[in-house]
Short mmCIF file of C-alpha atoms and ligand atoms in Angstrom, two decimals:
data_model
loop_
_atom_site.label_atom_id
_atom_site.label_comp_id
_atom_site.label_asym_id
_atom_site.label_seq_id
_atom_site.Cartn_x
_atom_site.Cartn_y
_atom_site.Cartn_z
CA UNK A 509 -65.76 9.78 -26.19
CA UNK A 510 -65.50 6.16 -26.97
CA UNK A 511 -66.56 5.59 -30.68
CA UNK A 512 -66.63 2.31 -31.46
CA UNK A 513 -67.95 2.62 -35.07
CA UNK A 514 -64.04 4.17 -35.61
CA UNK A 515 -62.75 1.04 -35.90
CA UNK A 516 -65.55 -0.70 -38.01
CA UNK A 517 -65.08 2.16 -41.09
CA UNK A 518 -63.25 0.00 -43.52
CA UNK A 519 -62.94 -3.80 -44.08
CA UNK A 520 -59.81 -4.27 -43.95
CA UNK A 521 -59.89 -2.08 -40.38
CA UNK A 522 -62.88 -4.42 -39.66
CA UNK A 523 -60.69 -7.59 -40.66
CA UNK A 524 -57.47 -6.06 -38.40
CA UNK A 525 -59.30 -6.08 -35.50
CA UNK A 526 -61.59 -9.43 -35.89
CA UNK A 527 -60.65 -11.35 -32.74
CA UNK A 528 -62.03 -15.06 -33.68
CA UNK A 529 -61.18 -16.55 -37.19
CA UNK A 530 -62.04 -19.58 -38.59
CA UNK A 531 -59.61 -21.91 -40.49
CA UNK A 532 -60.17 -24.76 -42.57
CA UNK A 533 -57.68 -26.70 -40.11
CA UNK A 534 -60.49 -26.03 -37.39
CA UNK A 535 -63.52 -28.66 -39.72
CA UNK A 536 -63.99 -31.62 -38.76
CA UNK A 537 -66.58 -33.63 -41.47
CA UNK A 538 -68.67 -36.36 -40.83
CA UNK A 539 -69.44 -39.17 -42.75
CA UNK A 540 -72.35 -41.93 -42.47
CA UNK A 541 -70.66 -45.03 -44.20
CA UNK A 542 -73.17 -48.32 -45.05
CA UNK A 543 -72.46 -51.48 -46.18
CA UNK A 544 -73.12 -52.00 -49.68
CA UNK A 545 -71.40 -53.21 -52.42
CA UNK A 546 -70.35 -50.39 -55.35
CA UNK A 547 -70.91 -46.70 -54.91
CA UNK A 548 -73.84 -45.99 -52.95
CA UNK A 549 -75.38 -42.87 -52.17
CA UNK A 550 -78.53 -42.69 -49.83
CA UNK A 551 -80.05 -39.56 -49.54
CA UNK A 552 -81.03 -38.29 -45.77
CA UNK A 553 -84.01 -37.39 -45.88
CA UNK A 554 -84.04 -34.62 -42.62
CA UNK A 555 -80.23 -33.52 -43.35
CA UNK A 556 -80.15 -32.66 -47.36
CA UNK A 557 -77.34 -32.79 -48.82
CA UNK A 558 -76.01 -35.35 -46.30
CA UNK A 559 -76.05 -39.03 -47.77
CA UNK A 560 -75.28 -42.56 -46.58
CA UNK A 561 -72.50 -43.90 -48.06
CA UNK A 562 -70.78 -47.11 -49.30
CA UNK A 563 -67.01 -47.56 -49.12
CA UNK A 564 -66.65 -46.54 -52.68
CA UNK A 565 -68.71 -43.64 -52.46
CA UNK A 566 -67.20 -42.24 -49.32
CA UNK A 567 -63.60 -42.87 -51.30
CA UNK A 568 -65.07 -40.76 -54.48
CA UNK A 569 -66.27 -37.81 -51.42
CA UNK A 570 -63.64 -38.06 -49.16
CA UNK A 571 -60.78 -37.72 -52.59
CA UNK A 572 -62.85 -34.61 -53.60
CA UNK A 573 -63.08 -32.89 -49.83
CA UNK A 574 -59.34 -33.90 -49.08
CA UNK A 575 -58.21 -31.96 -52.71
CA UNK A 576 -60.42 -28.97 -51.39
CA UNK A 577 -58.56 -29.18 -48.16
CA UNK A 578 -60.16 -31.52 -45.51
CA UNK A 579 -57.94 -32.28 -43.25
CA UNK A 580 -59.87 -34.62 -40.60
CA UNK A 581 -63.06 -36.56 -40.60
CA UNK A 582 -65.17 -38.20 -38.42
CA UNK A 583 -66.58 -41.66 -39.28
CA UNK A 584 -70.06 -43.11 -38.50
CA UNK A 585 -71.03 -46.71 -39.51
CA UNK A 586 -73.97 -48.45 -40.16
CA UNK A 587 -73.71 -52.40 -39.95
CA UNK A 588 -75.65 -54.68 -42.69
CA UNK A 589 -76.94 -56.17 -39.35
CA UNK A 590 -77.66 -55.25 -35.76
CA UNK A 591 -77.96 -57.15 -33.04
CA UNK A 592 -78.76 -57.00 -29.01
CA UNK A 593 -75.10 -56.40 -28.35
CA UNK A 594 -73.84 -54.85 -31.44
CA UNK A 595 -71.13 -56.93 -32.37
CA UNK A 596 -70.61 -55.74 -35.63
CA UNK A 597 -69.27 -52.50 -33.47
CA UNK A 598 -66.12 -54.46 -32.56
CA UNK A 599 -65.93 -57.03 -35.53
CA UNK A 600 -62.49 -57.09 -37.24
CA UNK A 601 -63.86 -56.28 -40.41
CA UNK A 602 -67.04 -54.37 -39.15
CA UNK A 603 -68.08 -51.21 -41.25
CA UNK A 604 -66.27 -48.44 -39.63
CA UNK A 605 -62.83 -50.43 -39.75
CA UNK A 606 -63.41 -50.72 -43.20
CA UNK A 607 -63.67 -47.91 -44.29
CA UNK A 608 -61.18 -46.48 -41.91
CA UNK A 609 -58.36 -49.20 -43.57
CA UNK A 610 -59.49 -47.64 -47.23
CA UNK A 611 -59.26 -43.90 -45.89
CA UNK A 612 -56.04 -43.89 -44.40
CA UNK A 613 -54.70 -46.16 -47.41
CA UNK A 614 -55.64 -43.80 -49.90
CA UNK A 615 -55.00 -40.10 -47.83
CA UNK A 616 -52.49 -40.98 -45.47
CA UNK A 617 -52.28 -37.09 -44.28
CA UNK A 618 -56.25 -37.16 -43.67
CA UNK A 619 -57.04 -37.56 -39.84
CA UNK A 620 -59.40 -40.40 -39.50
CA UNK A 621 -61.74 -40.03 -35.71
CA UNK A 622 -63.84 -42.64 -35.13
CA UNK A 623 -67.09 -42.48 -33.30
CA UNK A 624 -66.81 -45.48 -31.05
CA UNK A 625 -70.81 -46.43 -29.45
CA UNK A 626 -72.77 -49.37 -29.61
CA UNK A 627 -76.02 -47.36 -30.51
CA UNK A 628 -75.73 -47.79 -34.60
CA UNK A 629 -74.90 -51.26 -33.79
CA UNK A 630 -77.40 -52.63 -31.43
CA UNK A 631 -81.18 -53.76 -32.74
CA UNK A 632 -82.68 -51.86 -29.46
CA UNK A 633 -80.87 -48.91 -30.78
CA UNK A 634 -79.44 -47.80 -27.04
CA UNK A 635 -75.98 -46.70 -26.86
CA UNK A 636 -75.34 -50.05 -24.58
CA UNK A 637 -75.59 -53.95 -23.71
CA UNK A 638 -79.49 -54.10 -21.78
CA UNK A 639 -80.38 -55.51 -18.72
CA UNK A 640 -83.65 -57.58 -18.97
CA UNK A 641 -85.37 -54.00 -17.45
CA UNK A 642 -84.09 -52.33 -20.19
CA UNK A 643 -81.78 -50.10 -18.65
CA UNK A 644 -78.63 -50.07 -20.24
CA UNK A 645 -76.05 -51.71 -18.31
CA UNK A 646 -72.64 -49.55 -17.83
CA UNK A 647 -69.19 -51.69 -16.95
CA UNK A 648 -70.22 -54.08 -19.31
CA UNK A 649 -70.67 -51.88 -22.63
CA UNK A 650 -67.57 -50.02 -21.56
CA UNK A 651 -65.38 -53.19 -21.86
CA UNK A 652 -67.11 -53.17 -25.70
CA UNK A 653 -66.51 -49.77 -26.00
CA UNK A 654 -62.76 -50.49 -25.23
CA UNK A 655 -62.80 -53.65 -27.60
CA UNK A 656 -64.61 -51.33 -30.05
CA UNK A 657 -61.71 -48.55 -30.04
CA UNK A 658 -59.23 -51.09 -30.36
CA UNK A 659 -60.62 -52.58 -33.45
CA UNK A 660 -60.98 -49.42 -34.44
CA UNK A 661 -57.40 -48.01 -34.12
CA UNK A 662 -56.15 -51.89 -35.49
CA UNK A 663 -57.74 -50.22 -38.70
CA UNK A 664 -55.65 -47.19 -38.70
CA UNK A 665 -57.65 -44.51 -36.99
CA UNK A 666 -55.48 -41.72 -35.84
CA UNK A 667 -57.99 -40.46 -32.75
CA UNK A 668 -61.47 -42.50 -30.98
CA UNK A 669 -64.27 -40.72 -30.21
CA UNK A 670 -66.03 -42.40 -27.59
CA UNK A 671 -69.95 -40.48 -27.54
CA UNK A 672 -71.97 -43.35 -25.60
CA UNK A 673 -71.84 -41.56 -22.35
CA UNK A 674 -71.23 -44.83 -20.16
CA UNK A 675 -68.92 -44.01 -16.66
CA UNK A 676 -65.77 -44.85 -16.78
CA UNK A 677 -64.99 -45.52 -20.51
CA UNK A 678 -62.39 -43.22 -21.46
CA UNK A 679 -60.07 -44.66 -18.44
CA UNK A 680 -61.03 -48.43 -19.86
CA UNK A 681 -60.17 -47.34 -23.21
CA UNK A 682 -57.08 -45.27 -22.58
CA UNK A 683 -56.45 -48.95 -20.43
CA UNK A 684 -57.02 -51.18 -23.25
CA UNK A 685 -55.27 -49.19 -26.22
CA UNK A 686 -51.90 -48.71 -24.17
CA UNK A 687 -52.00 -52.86 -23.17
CA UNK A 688 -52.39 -52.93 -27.23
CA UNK A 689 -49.46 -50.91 -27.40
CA UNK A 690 -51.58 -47.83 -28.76
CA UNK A 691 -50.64 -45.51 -26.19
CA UNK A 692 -49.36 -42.62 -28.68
CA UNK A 693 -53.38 -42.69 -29.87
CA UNK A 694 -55.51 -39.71 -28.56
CA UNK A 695 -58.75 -40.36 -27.13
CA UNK A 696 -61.04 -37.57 -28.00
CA UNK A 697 -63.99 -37.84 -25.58
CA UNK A 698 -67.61 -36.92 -25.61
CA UNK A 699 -67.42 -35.47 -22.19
CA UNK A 700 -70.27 -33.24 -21.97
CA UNK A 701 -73.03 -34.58 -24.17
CA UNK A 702 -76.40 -34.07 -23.69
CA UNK A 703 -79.68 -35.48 -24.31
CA UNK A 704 -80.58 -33.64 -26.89
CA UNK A 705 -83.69 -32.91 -29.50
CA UNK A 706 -81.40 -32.17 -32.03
CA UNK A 707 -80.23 -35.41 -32.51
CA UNK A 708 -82.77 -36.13 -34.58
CA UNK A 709 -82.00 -36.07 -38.18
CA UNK A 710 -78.56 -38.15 -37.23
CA UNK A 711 -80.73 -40.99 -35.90
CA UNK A 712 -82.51 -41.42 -39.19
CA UNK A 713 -79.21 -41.16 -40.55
CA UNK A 714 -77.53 -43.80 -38.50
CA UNK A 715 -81.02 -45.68 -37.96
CA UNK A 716 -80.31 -45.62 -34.26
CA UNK A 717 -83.05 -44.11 -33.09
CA UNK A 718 -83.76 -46.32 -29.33
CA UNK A 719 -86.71 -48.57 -29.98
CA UNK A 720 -88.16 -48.03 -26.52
CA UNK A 721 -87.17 -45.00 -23.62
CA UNK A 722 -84.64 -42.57 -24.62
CA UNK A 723 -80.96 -42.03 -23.90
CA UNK A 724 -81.91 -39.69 -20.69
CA UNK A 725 -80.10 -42.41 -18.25
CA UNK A 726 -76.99 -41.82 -19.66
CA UNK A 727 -76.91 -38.53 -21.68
CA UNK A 728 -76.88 -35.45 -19.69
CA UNK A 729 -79.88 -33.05 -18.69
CA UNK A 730 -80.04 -30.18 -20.96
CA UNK A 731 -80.83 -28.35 -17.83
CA UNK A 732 -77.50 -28.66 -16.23
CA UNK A 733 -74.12 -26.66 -16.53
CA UNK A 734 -72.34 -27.70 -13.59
CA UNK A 735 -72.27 -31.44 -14.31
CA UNK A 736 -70.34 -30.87 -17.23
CA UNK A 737 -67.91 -29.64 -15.72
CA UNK A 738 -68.14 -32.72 -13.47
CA UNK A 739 -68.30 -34.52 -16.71
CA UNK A 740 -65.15 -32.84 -18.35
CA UNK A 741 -62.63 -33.33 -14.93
CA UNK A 742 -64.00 -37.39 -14.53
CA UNK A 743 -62.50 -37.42 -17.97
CA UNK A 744 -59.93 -35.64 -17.73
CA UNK A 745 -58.70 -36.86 -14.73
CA UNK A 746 -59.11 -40.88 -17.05
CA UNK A 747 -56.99 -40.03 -19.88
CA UNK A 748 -59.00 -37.87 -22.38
CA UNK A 749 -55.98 -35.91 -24.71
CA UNK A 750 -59.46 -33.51 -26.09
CA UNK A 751 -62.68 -32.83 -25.47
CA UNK A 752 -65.86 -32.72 -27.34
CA UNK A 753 -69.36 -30.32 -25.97
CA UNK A 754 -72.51 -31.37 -28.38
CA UNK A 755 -74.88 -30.02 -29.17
CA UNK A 756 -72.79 -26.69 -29.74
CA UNK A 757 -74.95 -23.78 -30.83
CA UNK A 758 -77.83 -24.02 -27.82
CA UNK A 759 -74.92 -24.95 -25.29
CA UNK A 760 -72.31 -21.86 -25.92
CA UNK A 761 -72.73 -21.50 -22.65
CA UNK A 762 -71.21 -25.10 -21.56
CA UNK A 763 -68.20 -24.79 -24.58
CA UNK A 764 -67.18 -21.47 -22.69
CA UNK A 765 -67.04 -22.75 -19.30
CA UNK A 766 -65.10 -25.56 -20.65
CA UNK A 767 -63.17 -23.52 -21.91
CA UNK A 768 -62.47 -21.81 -18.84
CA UNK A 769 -62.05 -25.15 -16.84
CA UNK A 770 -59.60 -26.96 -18.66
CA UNK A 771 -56.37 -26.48 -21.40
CA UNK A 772 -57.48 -29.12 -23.80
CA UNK A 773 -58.10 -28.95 -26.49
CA UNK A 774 -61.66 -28.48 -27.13
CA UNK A 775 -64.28 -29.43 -30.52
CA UNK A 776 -68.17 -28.66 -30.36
CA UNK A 777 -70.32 -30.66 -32.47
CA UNK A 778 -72.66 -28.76 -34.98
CA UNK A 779 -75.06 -31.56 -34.86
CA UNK A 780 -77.60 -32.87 -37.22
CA UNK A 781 -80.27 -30.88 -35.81
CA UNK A 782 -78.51 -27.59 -36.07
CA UNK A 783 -77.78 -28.30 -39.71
CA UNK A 784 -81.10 -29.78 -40.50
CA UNK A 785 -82.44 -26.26 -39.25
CA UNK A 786 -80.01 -24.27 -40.86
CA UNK A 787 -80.30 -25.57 -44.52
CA UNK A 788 -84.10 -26.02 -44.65
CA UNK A 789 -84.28 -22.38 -43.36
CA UNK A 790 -81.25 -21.73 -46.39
CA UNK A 791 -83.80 -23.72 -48.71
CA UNK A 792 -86.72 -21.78 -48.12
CA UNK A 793 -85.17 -18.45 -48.55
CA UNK A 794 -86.06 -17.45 -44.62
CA UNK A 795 -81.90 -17.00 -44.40
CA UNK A 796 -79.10 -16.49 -46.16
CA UNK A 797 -77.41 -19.66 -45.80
CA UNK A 798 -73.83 -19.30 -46.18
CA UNK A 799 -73.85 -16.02 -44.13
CA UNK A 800 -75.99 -17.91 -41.43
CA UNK A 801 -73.38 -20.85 -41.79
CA UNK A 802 -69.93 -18.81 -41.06
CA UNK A 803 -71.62 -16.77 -38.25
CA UNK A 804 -73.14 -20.40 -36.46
CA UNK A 805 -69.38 -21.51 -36.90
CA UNK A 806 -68.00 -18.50 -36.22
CA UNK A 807 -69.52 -17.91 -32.75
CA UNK A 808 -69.10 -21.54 -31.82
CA UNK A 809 -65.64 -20.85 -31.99
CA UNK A 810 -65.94 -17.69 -30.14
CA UNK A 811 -67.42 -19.22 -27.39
CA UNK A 812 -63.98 -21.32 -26.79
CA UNK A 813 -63.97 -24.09 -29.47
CA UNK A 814 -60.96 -25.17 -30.87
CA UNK A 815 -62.41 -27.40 -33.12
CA UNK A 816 -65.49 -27.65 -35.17
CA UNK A 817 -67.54 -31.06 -35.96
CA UNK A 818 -69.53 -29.74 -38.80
CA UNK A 819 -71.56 -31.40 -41.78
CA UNK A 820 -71.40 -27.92 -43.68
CA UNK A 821 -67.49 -28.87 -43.68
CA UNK A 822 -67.37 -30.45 -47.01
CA UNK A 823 -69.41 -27.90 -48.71
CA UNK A 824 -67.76 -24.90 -47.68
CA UNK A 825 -64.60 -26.54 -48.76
CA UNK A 826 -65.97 -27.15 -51.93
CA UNK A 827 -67.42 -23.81 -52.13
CA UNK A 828 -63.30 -22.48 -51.79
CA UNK A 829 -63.75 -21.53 -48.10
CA UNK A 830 -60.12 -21.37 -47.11
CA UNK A 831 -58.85 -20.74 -50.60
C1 LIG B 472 -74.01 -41.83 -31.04
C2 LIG B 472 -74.05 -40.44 -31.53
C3 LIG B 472 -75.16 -39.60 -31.73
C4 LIG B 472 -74.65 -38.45 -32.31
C5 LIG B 472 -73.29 -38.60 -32.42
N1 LIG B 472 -72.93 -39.81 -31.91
C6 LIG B 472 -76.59 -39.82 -31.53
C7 LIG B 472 -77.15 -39.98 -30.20
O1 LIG B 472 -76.45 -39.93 -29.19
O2 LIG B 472 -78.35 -40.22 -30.16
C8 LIG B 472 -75.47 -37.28 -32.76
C9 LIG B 472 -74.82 -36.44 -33.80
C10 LIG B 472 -75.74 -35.55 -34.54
O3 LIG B 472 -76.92 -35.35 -34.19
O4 LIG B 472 -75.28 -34.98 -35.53
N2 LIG B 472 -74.24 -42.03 -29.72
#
């Protein structure tokens, strides 16, 4: 008879047989980085233990994660001012490039990603230019997008993240950082995002909540599995070198069937929503957080992820994870 408890009996028998294991090589952190002067730290309210942070702050975090063992980050800025077409997204010495310039100054071996959208940028908080309906206009945000990346990878950023969800953009960026002779720069692309609930606590963080509407017009339907794989060959077929699925943990689903679909490789975003449920459940007691944080991970990278965009990076670094 098949027992399967015979090869659970011991831990190290347990640990033999484990099929999925999680490295620190697989955490990707990410960082909200403001513009002030001196070292800032802004608490976020809905994601505890997540802050804002200045340029010198993010130096003092990023020097502590990279000596526990960070090896990538992804970078999220948040302009002293907005505006209707977010210019600061794609200004020379806008927030994100910044701080990128510092980061890969100081920890040359750290792998700077930057998220490249207008939506932190922009005063109407969508993720594009507006038409005077208010629906956000695609070919023209893309060629910001591309001007965006560029900027970005003038900076020093190793990989762009492009999470706007506008047609066409990884093919204009791919486009415009080979014609700035950046062609040896991956373009890691949002392909199957979705409109998601869970994106709350990042849009406090990032203030880019949309004013009016919602990003339904260009984000996808939660509803849907075959359009991301729609999603994931359109980019392929433009130039993405790796994928990203977000939200990860409700859409295991989607990150296995990409899986399946493609040989890139693949990161799922633990986003702010999953980590804002997580810890408040880990700060009422209702779970043991750290347990409940390894098997979230865990199974996200069970379900075909390669990669893992997680705020809890940073903490289970510093809590020796990997050590
Ligand atoms: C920007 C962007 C968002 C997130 C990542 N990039 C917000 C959004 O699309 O509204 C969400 C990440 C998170 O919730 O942790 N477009």
């Amino acid at each position: 008879m098949y027992r399967g408890r015979r090869l659970r009996r011991t831990g190290t028998l347990r640990a033999m047989v484990r099929e999925t294991s999680l490295s620190v090589r697989d955490l990707i952190m990410p960082y909200f980085v403001v513009d002030e002067p001196g070292i800032v730290r802004k608490p976020i309210s809905s994601m505890p233990g997540q802050y804002q942070l200045s340029i010198a702050a993010l130096e003092e975090d990023v020097a502590k994660a990279v000596n526990n063992g960070l090896h990538a980050c992804l970078l999220f800025g948040i302009p002293a001012h907005k505006n209707e077409a977010g210019s600061e997204a794609y200004a020379e010495d806008g927030i994100v490039q910044r701080a990128t310039a510092m980061l890969k100054k100081r920890f040359s071996q750290l792998l700077v990603i930057t998220d490249v959208c207008l939506c932190e940028y922009t005063s109407h908080g969508h993720c594009g230019l507006l038409n005077p309906s208010g629906m956000v206009r695609n070919d023209a945000t893309v060629e910001l997008l591309a001007r965006t990346a560029v900027s970005h990878v003038r900076a020093g950023a190793d990989i762009v993240a492009p999470s706007d969800m506008m047609d066409g953009r990884v093919a204009a960026i791919r486009g415009a950082l080979d014609a700035a002779n950046y062609e040896h720069i991956p373009v890691m692309s949002y392909a199957a995002k979705y409109a998601s609930a869970f994106y709350g606590p990042f849009r406090e963080a990032a203030e880019s909540a949309p004013k009016a509407g919602n990003r339904k017009t260009y984000q996808m339907d939660p509803a849907n599995a075959r359009e991301a794989l729609r999603e994931v060959a359109a980019d392929i077929e433009e130039g993405a070198d790796m994928l990203i699925v977000k939200p990860a943990g409700p859409y295991l689903d989607i990150l296995a069937k990409t899986r399946a679909a493609c040989n890139l490789p693949i990161a799922a975003y633990q986003v702010s929503g999953e980590y804002a449920m997580l810890r408040a459940a880990g700060q009422n007691g209702w779970l043991d957080e750290q347990a409940a944080v390894m098997e979230s991970l865990t199974g996200i990278k069970r379900a075909g992820a390669d990669m893992i965009i997680t705020y809890f990076a940073a903490e289970l670094l510093e809590k020796g994870f990997g050590r």
